Short mmCIF file of C-alpha atoms in Angstrom, two decimals:
data_model
loop_
_atom_site.label_atom_id
_atom_site.label_comp_id
_atom_site.label_asym_id
_atom_site.label_seq_id
_atom_site.Cartn_x
_atom_site.Cartn_y
_atom_site.Cartn_z
CA MET A 1 16.71 41.61 -19.86
CA GLY A 2 17.28 38.23 -19.33
CA ARG A 3 15.07 35.57 -19.48
CA ASP A 4 15.46 35.36 -14.95
CA GLN A 5 15.79 38.76 -15.06
CA GLU A 6 12.22 38.72 -16.44
CA LEU A 7 10.94 36.43 -14.34
CA GLN A 8 12.34 38.20 -10.83
CA THR A 9 10.52 41.34 -12.25
CA VAL A 10 7.23 39.27 -12.65
CA LEU A 11 7.36 37.35 -9.52
CA ARG A 12 8.64 41.08 -7.93
CA LYS A 13 5.92 43.16 -8.61
CA SER A 14 3.40 41.05 -7.53
CA VAL A 15 4.95 40.87 -4.46
CA ASP A 16 5.27 44.81 -3.97
CA LYS A 17 1.18 44.46 -4.97
CA LYS A 18 0.41 41.92 -2.12
CA ASP A 19 -0.28 39.17 -3.80
CA LEU A 20 1.54 36.68 -2.53
CA ALA A 21 4.87 36.75 0.26
CA GLY A 22 6.89 35.12 -2.63
CA ALA A 23 7.78 32.60 -4.55
CA VAL A 24 10.46 30.53 -6.49
CA VAL A 25 10.45 29.72 -9.84
CA LEU A 26 12.64 27.33 -11.98
CA VAL A 27 12.59 26.96 -15.97
CA ASP A 28 15.02 23.98 -17.70
CA ARG A 29 15.23 24.24 -21.72
CA ASN A 30 17.76 21.56 -22.88
CA GLY A 31 19.41 20.99 -19.54
CA GLN A 32 20.32 24.76 -19.42
CA THR A 33 18.56 26.04 -15.91
CA GLY A 34 17.72 29.55 -14.81
CA CYS A 35 16.24 30.78 -11.60
CA ALA A 36 13.88 33.35 -10.03
CA VAL A 37 13.55 34.55 -6.70
CA ALA A 38 11.58 37.30 -4.76
CA GLY A 39 9.80 38.63 -1.94
CA TRP A 40 9.59 36.10 1.37
CA ARG A 41 9.61 33.14 2.98
CA ASP A 42 8.25 34.51 6.08
CA ILE A 43 8.19 38.22 6.18
CA GLU A 44 7.45 38.68 9.95
CA ASN A 45 10.87 37.02 10.74
CA LYS A 46 12.60 39.34 7.51
CA LEU A 47 13.60 35.49 5.87
CA PRO A 48 13.73 36.74 2.50
CA MET A 49 12.67 33.48 -0.64
CA GLU A 50 15.93 31.28 -1.51
CA ARG A 51 16.34 29.05 -3.85
CA ASP A 52 16.03 25.90 -1.16
CA THR A 53 13.41 27.48 0.38
CA ILE A 54 10.92 24.37 0.93
CA PHE A 55 7.16 24.50 0.53
CA ARG A 56 4.14 22.11 1.40
CA ILE A 57 3.56 21.48 -2.68
CA ALA A 58 -0.56 20.14 -2.43
CA SER A 59 -1.73 18.21 -5.15
CA MET A 60 1.73 18.73 -6.78
CA THR A 61 2.11 15.35 -4.71
CA LYS A 62 0.34 13.30 -6.94
CA PRO A 63 2.02 13.16 -9.71
CA ILE A 64 4.51 11.52 -7.56
CA THR A 65 2.27 8.78 -5.94
CA SER A 66 1.01 8.10 -9.41
CA VAL A 67 4.83 6.94 -10.14
CA ALA A 68 5.01 4.72 -7.23
CA ALA A 69 1.99 2.76 -8.73
CA LEU A 70 3.04 2.52 -12.27
CA MET A 71 5.98 1.31 -11.00
CA LEU A 72 4.65 -1.94 -9.20
CA VAL A 73 2.47 -2.17 -12.46
CA ASP A 74 5.30 -2.91 -14.24
CA GLU A 75 7.63 -4.76 -10.86
CA GLY A 76 3.51 -6.35 -11.92
CA ARG A 77 2.57 -6.18 -8.34
CA ILE A 78 -0.52 -5.17 -9.65
CA GLU A 79 -2.43 -4.36 -12.35
CA LEU A 80 -4.26 -1.30 -13.95
CA ASP A 81 -8.16 -3.40 -14.98
CA GLU A 82 -7.80 -5.12 -11.15
CA PRO A 83 -10.31 -4.47 -8.00
CA ILE A 84 -8.00 -2.60 -5.32
CA SER A 85 -9.84 -5.23 -3.07
CA ARG A 86 -7.66 -7.56 -3.46
CA VAL A 87 -5.27 -5.33 -1.52
CA ALA A 88 -8.13 -3.23 0.79
CA PRO A 89 -11.30 -5.91 1.14
CA GLU A 90 -12.75 -3.28 2.64
CA PHE A 91 -14.17 -2.43 -1.05
CA ALA A 92 -16.05 -5.26 -2.00
CA ALA A 93 -18.88 -4.18 -1.15
CA ILE A 94 -19.54 -0.88 -2.20
CA ARG A 95 -23.33 1.39 -2.96
CA VAL A 96 -23.50 4.74 -4.90
CA LEU A 97 -25.16 7.83 -4.13
CA ARG A 98 -27.88 8.13 -6.81
CA SER A 99 -27.67 11.97 -6.30
CA PRO A 100 -23.93 13.20 -5.64
CA ASP A 101 -25.13 16.13 -2.80
CA GLY A 102 -28.56 13.96 -2.20
CA PRO A 103 -29.36 12.44 0.53
CA LEU A 104 -26.86 9.24 2.23
CA ALA A 105 -29.12 6.55 2.24
CA ASP A 106 -30.28 6.88 -1.51
CA THR A 107 -27.70 4.65 -2.71
CA GLU A 108 -27.99 1.81 -5.38
CA ASP A 109 -25.39 -1.29 -6.22
CA ALA A 110 -21.82 -0.22 -7.74
CA ASN A 111 -21.73 -2.03 -11.55
CA ARG A 112 -18.43 -2.77 -10.92
CA GLN A 113 -15.77 -2.36 -8.38
CA ILE A 114 -13.12 0.69 -8.69
CA THR A 115 -9.84 -0.67 -10.33
CA PHE A 116 -6.01 1.10 -9.39
CA GLU A 117 -7.43 2.72 -12.63
CA ASP A 118 -10.14 4.41 -11.78
CA LEU A 119 -7.64 5.68 -8.85
CA LEU A 120 -4.69 6.75 -10.83
CA THR A 121 -7.95 8.55 -13.15
CA HIS A 122 -10.41 9.44 -10.25
CA ARG A 123 -13.33 8.29 -12.21
CA ALA A 124 -13.20 6.30 -8.91
CA GLY A 125 -16.31 7.68 -7.57
CA LEU A 126 -14.62 9.63 -4.17
CA THR A 127 -14.34 13.45 -3.94
CA TYR A 128 -13.57 16.03 -1.33
CA ALA A 129 -15.68 17.16 1.29
CA ASP A 130 -15.11 20.74 0.47
CA PHE A 131 -16.95 20.20 -3.64
CA HIS A 132 -20.48 19.82 -1.62
CA ARG A 133 -22.58 21.29 0.24
CA GLY A 134 -25.23 17.92 0.76
CA PRO A 135 -24.99 15.42 3.36
CA ILE A 136 -22.27 13.60 2.34
CA ALA A 137 -19.47 16.96 2.97
CA GLN A 138 -19.85 16.15 6.36
CA THR A 139 -19.28 12.79 6.41
CA TYR A 140 -16.18 13.26 5.07
CA ARG A 141 -14.90 15.46 7.50
CA GLU A 142 -15.80 13.15 10.09
CA THR A 143 -14.84 10.43 8.67
CA LEU A 144 -11.91 11.19 7.07
CA GLY A 145 -9.99 14.01 8.97
CA ASP A 146 -8.64 16.91 8.01
CA ASP A 147 -7.60 16.96 4.10
CA ILE A 148 -3.88 16.38 4.47
CA ASP A 149 -3.15 15.37 8.14
CA SER A 150 -5.11 13.43 8.93
CA ASP A 151 -5.08 12.19 12.72
CA ARG A 152 -6.45 8.31 11.56
CA SER A 153 -4.61 5.93 11.21
CA PRO A 154 -4.35 4.38 7.80
CA ASP A 155 -6.65 1.52 8.50
CA ASP A 156 -9.20 3.26 9.79
CA TRP A 157 -8.51 5.30 7.09
CA ILE A 158 -9.03 3.17 4.90
CA ARG A 159 -12.02 1.42 6.12
CA GLY A 160 -13.80 5.03 6.49
CA LEU A 161 -13.53 5.58 2.69
CA ALA A 162 -14.91 2.16 1.97
CA GLY A 163 -17.75 2.65 4.42
CA LEU A 164 -18.92 5.87 2.86
CA PRO A 165 -21.59 5.62 -0.53
CA LEU A 166 -19.90 6.88 -4.07
CA ILE A 167 -20.59 10.12 -5.86
CA ALA A 168 -20.34 8.31 -9.02
CA GLN A 169 -20.07 4.28 -10.37
CA PRO A 170 -17.06 3.41 -10.87
CA GLY A 171 -15.23 4.50 -14.93
CA ASN A 172 -18.16 6.28 -15.55
CA ARG A 173 -16.41 9.99 -14.51
CA MET A 174 -13.83 12.03 -13.12
CA THR A 175 -15.20 13.03 -9.70
CA TYR A 176 -11.09 14.18 -8.42
CA GLY A 177 -10.20 13.67 -4.93
CA THR A 178 -9.16 11.53 -2.03
CA ALA A 179 -8.76 9.01 -5.35
CA THR A 180 -4.93 8.92 -4.85
CA ASP A 181 -4.36 9.19 -0.57
CA LEU A 182 -6.05 5.56 -1.71
CA LEU A 183 -3.63 5.12 -4.49
CA GLY A 184 -0.37 5.76 -1.39
CA LEU A 185 -1.91 4.17 1.54
CA LEU A 186 -2.12 0.99 -0.80
CA ILE A 187 1.33 1.93 -2.38
CA ALA A 188 1.66 1.37 1.45
CA ARG A 189 -0.44 -1.50 1.77
CA ILE A 190 1.46 -3.93 -0.13
CA GLU A 191 4.69 -2.29 0.37
CA GLY A 192 4.35 -2.99 3.60
CA ALA A 193 6.32 0.48 4.76
CA PRO A 194 4.98 3.36 5.66
CA LEU A 195 4.32 5.79 1.82
CA GLY A 196 7.32 8.45 3.00
CA SER A 197 9.59 5.54 3.12
CA VAL A 198 8.27 4.13 -0.01
CA LEU A 199 8.80 7.49 -2.08
CA ALA A 200 11.98 8.28 -0.70
CA ARG A 201 13.47 4.37 -1.48
CA ARG A 202 11.41 3.95 -4.84
CA ILE A 203 11.96 7.66 -6.36
CA PHE A 204 13.20 10.74 -3.80
CA ASP A 205 16.65 8.87 -3.30
CA PRO A 206 17.09 7.27 -6.97
CA LEU A 207 16.81 10.84 -8.26
CA GLY A 208 18.79 12.59 -5.62
CA MET A 209 15.60 14.55 -3.97
CA THR A 210 16.74 15.52 -0.43
CA ASP A 211 14.31 17.65 -0.34
CA THR A 212 11.55 16.33 -0.35
CA CYS A 213 9.35 14.44 2.16
CA PHE A 214 5.79 14.16 4.21
CA LEU A 215 8.02 15.13 7.27
CA VAL A 216 10.98 18.86 7.83
CA PRO A 217 13.49 17.42 9.49
CA HIS A 218 14.13 20.19 11.92
CA GLU A 219 17.26 20.66 10.99
CA LYS A 220 15.62 21.89 8.09
CA ARG A 221 12.35 23.51 9.03
CA ASP A 222 14.45 26.88 9.27
CA ARG A 223 14.03 26.62 5.26
CA ARG A 224 10.72 26.04 4.59
CA ALA A 225 7.81 29.08 3.76
CA ALA A 226 5.95 30.02 6.64
CA ALA A 227 1.67 30.37 5.21
CA TYR A 228 -0.01 33.08 3.92
CA GLY A 229 -3.61 33.31 4.12
CA PHE A 230 -5.05 36.90 3.52
CA ASP A 231 -8.16 37.96 5.83
CA GLU A 232 -11.65 38.68 4.53
CA GLN A 233 -10.17 41.59 2.93
CA GLY A 234 -8.18 40.43 0.50
CA ARG A 235 -5.16 42.04 2.91
CA LEU A 236 -2.10 39.41 2.83
CA MET A 237 -2.19 37.72 6.19
CA LYS A 238 0.48 34.63 7.90
CA VAL A 239 -1.74 31.79 9.09
CA LEU A 240 -1.60 28.87 11.40
CA ALA A 241 -3.81 26.71 9.89
CA ARG A 242 -6.10 27.10 7.24
CA ALA A 243 -9.98 24.74 6.49
CA GLY A 244 -9.25 21.76 8.89
CA ILE A 245 -4.65 21.62 7.51
CA PHE A 246 -1.52 22.48 9.45
CA VAL A 247 0.12 23.96 6.47
CA GLU A 248 2.40 24.85 8.72
CA GLU A 249 4.16 21.56 10.87
CA ARG A 250 3.12 17.93 10.60
CA PRO A 251 2.35 16.83 14.38
CA GLY A 252 4.76 14.53 13.99
CA HIS A 253 3.00 11.31 15.57
CA MET A 254 0.85 11.52 13.26
CA ALA A 255 1.37 7.71 11.03
CA TYR A 256 -1.79 8.96 8.25
CA GLU A 257 0.58 10.29 4.90
CA SER A 258 -1.37 11.98 1.89
CA GLY A 259 -0.52 10.16 -0.95
CA GLY A 260 -2.64 12.90 -2.88
CA ALA A 261 -1.26 16.77 -1.00
CA GLY A 262 1.11 16.26 1.72
CA LEU A 263 4.87 16.36 0.55
CA TRP A 264 7.12 18.93 1.10
CA SER A 265 9.85 19.95 -1.67
CA THR A 266 11.92 22.56 -3.35
CA VAL A 267 11.94 23.61 -6.78
CA ASP A 268 15.37 21.99 -7.95
CA ASP A 269 14.01 19.06 -5.89
CA TYR A 270 10.71 19.26 -8.02
CA ALA A 271 12.99 19.24 -11.18
CA LYS A 272 14.69 16.27 -10.77
CA PHE A 273 11.23 14.09 -10.65
CA ALA A 274 9.82 16.74 -13.46
CA ARG A 275 12.63 15.32 -16.23
CA ILE A 276 11.49 11.96 -16.01
CA PHE A 277 8.77 13.09 -18.44
CA LEU A 278 11.35 14.41 -20.57
CA GLY A 279 12.93 12.19 -23.40
CA ASN A 280 12.42 8.42 -22.71
CA GLY A 281 12.48 9.15 -18.79
CA ASP A 282 16.22 8.67 -18.00
CA VAL A 283 17.21 11.04 -15.16
CA ASN A 284 20.97 10.87 -14.77
CA GLY A 285 21.26 7.59 -15.08
CA ALA A 286 17.62 6.87 -13.12
CA ARG A 287 15.01 4.78 -14.87
CA LEU A 288 11.18 4.95 -12.66
CA LEU A 289 9.26 3.61 -15.58
CA ARG A 290 9.31 1.59 -18.79
CA PRO A 291 8.92 3.96 -21.07
CA GLU A 292 4.82 2.55 -22.36
CA THR A 293 4.70 3.01 -19.29
CA LEU A 294 5.74 6.60 -18.94
CA THR A 295 4.15 6.65 -22.24
CA ARG A 296 0.17 5.74 -21.29
CA MET A 297 1.21 7.62 -18.53
CA MET A 298 1.32 10.97 -20.51
CA THR A 299 -1.52 9.47 -22.55
CA ASN A 300 -5.07 11.05 -21.91
CA GLN A 301 -7.56 8.25 -20.70
CA LEU A 302 -11.08 9.98 -20.50
CA THR A 303 -13.52 9.82 -22.75
CA ASN A 304 -14.58 13.33 -24.76
CA ALA A 305 -17.77 12.90 -22.28
CA GLN A 306 -15.83 12.32 -19.54
CA ARG A 307 -13.79 15.53 -20.53
CA ALA A 308 -16.99 17.07 -21.31
CA ASN A 309 -18.37 17.50 -17.83
CA SER A 310 -15.76 16.74 -15.47
CA VAL A 311 -15.92 19.81 -13.17
CA LEU A 312 -13.24 20.49 -10.69
CA LEU A 313 -14.44 24.35 -9.11
CA GLY A 314 -16.87 25.30 -10.55
CA GLN A 315 -14.79 25.05 -13.88
CA LYS A 316 -13.88 22.33 -16.77
CA PRO A 317 -10.31 22.02 -16.90
CA PHE A 318 -10.82 19.48 -19.27
CA ALA A 319 -13.96 20.28 -21.21
CA VAL A 320 -11.91 21.87 -23.99
CA GLY A 321 -8.37 21.26 -25.69
CA ARG A 322 -6.36 19.16 -22.41
CA GLY A 323 -7.59 15.96 -21.42
CA PHE A 324 -5.77 13.49 -18.26
CA GLY A 325 -3.31 10.62 -17.70
CA LEU A 326 -2.65 8.57 -14.87
CA GLY A 327 -2.25 10.99 -12.70
CA VAL A 328 -0.77 14.44 -14.50
CA GLY A 329 -2.98 16.54 -16.97
CA VAL A 330 -1.86 16.56 -21.38
CA ILE A 331 -2.44 19.42 -23.77
CA LEU A 332 -3.89 17.80 -26.52
CA GLU A 333 -4.29 21.14 -28.35
CA ARG A 334 -2.68 23.90 -27.17
CA ASP A 335 -3.96 27.94 -27.02
CA ASP A 336 -1.27 30.53 -25.68
CA HIS A 337 -4.17 32.11 -24.30
CA ASP A 338 -4.50 29.64 -21.90
CA MET A 339 -1.86 29.17 -18.88
CA ALA A 340 -3.02 24.98 -18.75
CA ARG A 341 -2.56 24.94 -22.79
CA ARG A 342 0.08 27.19 -23.58
CA GLY A 343 2.59 24.12 -23.88
CA SER A 344 3.22 22.48 -26.88
CA GLU A 345 0.52 19.71 -27.77
CA GLY A 346 1.99 16.47 -25.36
CA THR A 347 3.35 18.65 -22.83
CA VAL A 348 1.99 16.71 -19.22
CA SER A 349 1.13 19.22 -16.11
CA TRP A 350 -0.14 20.23 -12.29
CA PRO A 351 -1.09 22.57 -10.24
CA GLY A 352 -1.17 22.50 -6.19
CA ALA A 353 -3.90 24.72 -4.31
CA PHE A 354 -1.45 26.14 -2.12
CA GLY A 355 0.35 28.35 -5.19
CA GLY A 356 1.74 25.93 -6.61
CA TRP A 357 2.55 24.70 -10.57
CA TRP A 358 4.88 22.59 -13.01
CA GLU A 359 5.14 21.20 -16.76
CA ALA A 360 7.19 18.98 -18.78
CA ASP A 361 6.91 19.60 -22.62
CA PRO A 362 8.78 16.68 -23.80
CA ARG A 363 8.29 18.31 -27.44
CA LYS A 364 10.55 21.56 -26.63
CA ASN A 365 12.40 19.84 -23.95
CA SER A 366 11.32 22.15 -20.82
CA ILE A 367 10.48 22.12 -17.71
CA PHE A 368 8.66 25.08 -15.70
CA ILE A 369 7.78 24.77 -11.69
CA PHE A 370 7.09 27.87 -9.72
CA LEU A 371 6.54 26.81 -5.62
CA ALA A 372 4.77 29.64 -3.26
CA HIS A 373 2.66 29.24 0.36
CA ASN A 374 -1.06 31.45 -0.91
CA MET A 375 -3.29 29.21 2.13
CA VAL A 376 -6.65 30.53 0.07
CA ALA A 377 -10.27 28.97 1.41
CA LEU A 378 -11.96 27.97 -1.11
CA PRO A 379 -15.76 30.10 0.00
CA GLN A 380 -12.91 33.32 -0.83
CA MET A 381 -11.24 32.22 -3.78
CA ALA A 382 -14.99 32.18 -5.18
CA SER A 383 -15.66 36.36 -3.80
CA GLY A 384 -11.99 36.36 -5.46
CA ILE A 385 -9.27 36.58 -2.67
CA GLY A 386 -6.06 35.72 -2.82
CA LEU A 387 -6.63 35.21 -6.50
CA GLY A 388 -2.95 36.85 -7.75
CA VAL A 389 -0.93 34.11 -6.68
CA TRP A 390 -3.01 32.77 -10.19
CA ALA A 391 -1.85 35.91 -12.22
CA ALA A 392 1.60 35.28 -11.19
CA ILE A 393 1.80 31.73 -12.59
CA ASP A 394 0.38 32.95 -15.68
CA ASP A 395 2.77 35.94 -16.26
CA ALA A 396 5.63 33.98 -14.93
CA GLN A 397 4.61 30.76 -17.89
CA ARG A 398 4.77 33.50 -20.77
CA VAL A 399 7.58 34.77 -19.79
CA ALA A 400 9.40 31.52 -19.24
CA LEU A 401 7.89 29.16 -22.49
CA ALA A 402 8.22 32.83 -24.32
#
């Protein structure tokens, strides 16, 4: 049985178990590309999953926005160590909570200002509302709106975030959250254009990523994967929205574009992006970053203490054998038993909360991409509901990397 057939078997098994509605996997080794597809992009309308199905890729958006920011670094338009207040004076005076879940009034002065490098490494002291139980959680929701498709204007969103206290001193520790969303809006402010237009001009058009965007055009909407999640008994079901996120269709009037989680894409489009992390970063004659900038992006930036104490969804993903560069996770020590560390040392990767994963291994000149729609709320995940997609990714990756 060939690799594509084995991948097909893995995906079909997960679909048959109703762990997911459908998925698409792409594997590229030394320029030889294979793909496996199984299940449905819309069960109710009997539309099968296809290779060109368009998915909302959630946090797989973050590496793309990070590359756009580093392009500005290469052009000398921003410096990694400069305060973001030059571009966003709203952040000139910031406060820090003494305890992340403590009273909002119990703050102290920030030791220094937030830098662009802080945003790229998630060491800016920013967070997501769903990661907390204290007052900061509700204040984030009320101030910023929905996590991905916020109805706030970009300037209002920036102003609102700047008025909230940080949950950690800038530079002190990794606190995963809205840092890349802020980075994307600052890129848009610097360029004087919406983030989607900037990403199209700088990244999507040069790489030929014709199906990647914040708002899927009407003529392509029948190719979108519908949103599937689970009821409280763990049964697969279609959902219209989950946890305040528009997962089916972004309202066209919105000006806010989430550089942290808002893009739609396909496996072939994302593979074009992932290829910049192989070799010297040249993809079919298009070079986005200087080699030294790309190397820095792919190099761990966290201290040992920051790796040990970084917590994400109750886990410590960087405590052993893994670090974080400028917008991407980095394998420091390989471990075949750990999905996040199964590649070679130096492999970069990042997940998407809706059931996506990608990685690029420059030593093996290989890419692995898995896309699905698995809209599961955090409380459901905590109770073990909707975790089958991650088992499917793990199984598919084992086959792909064998």
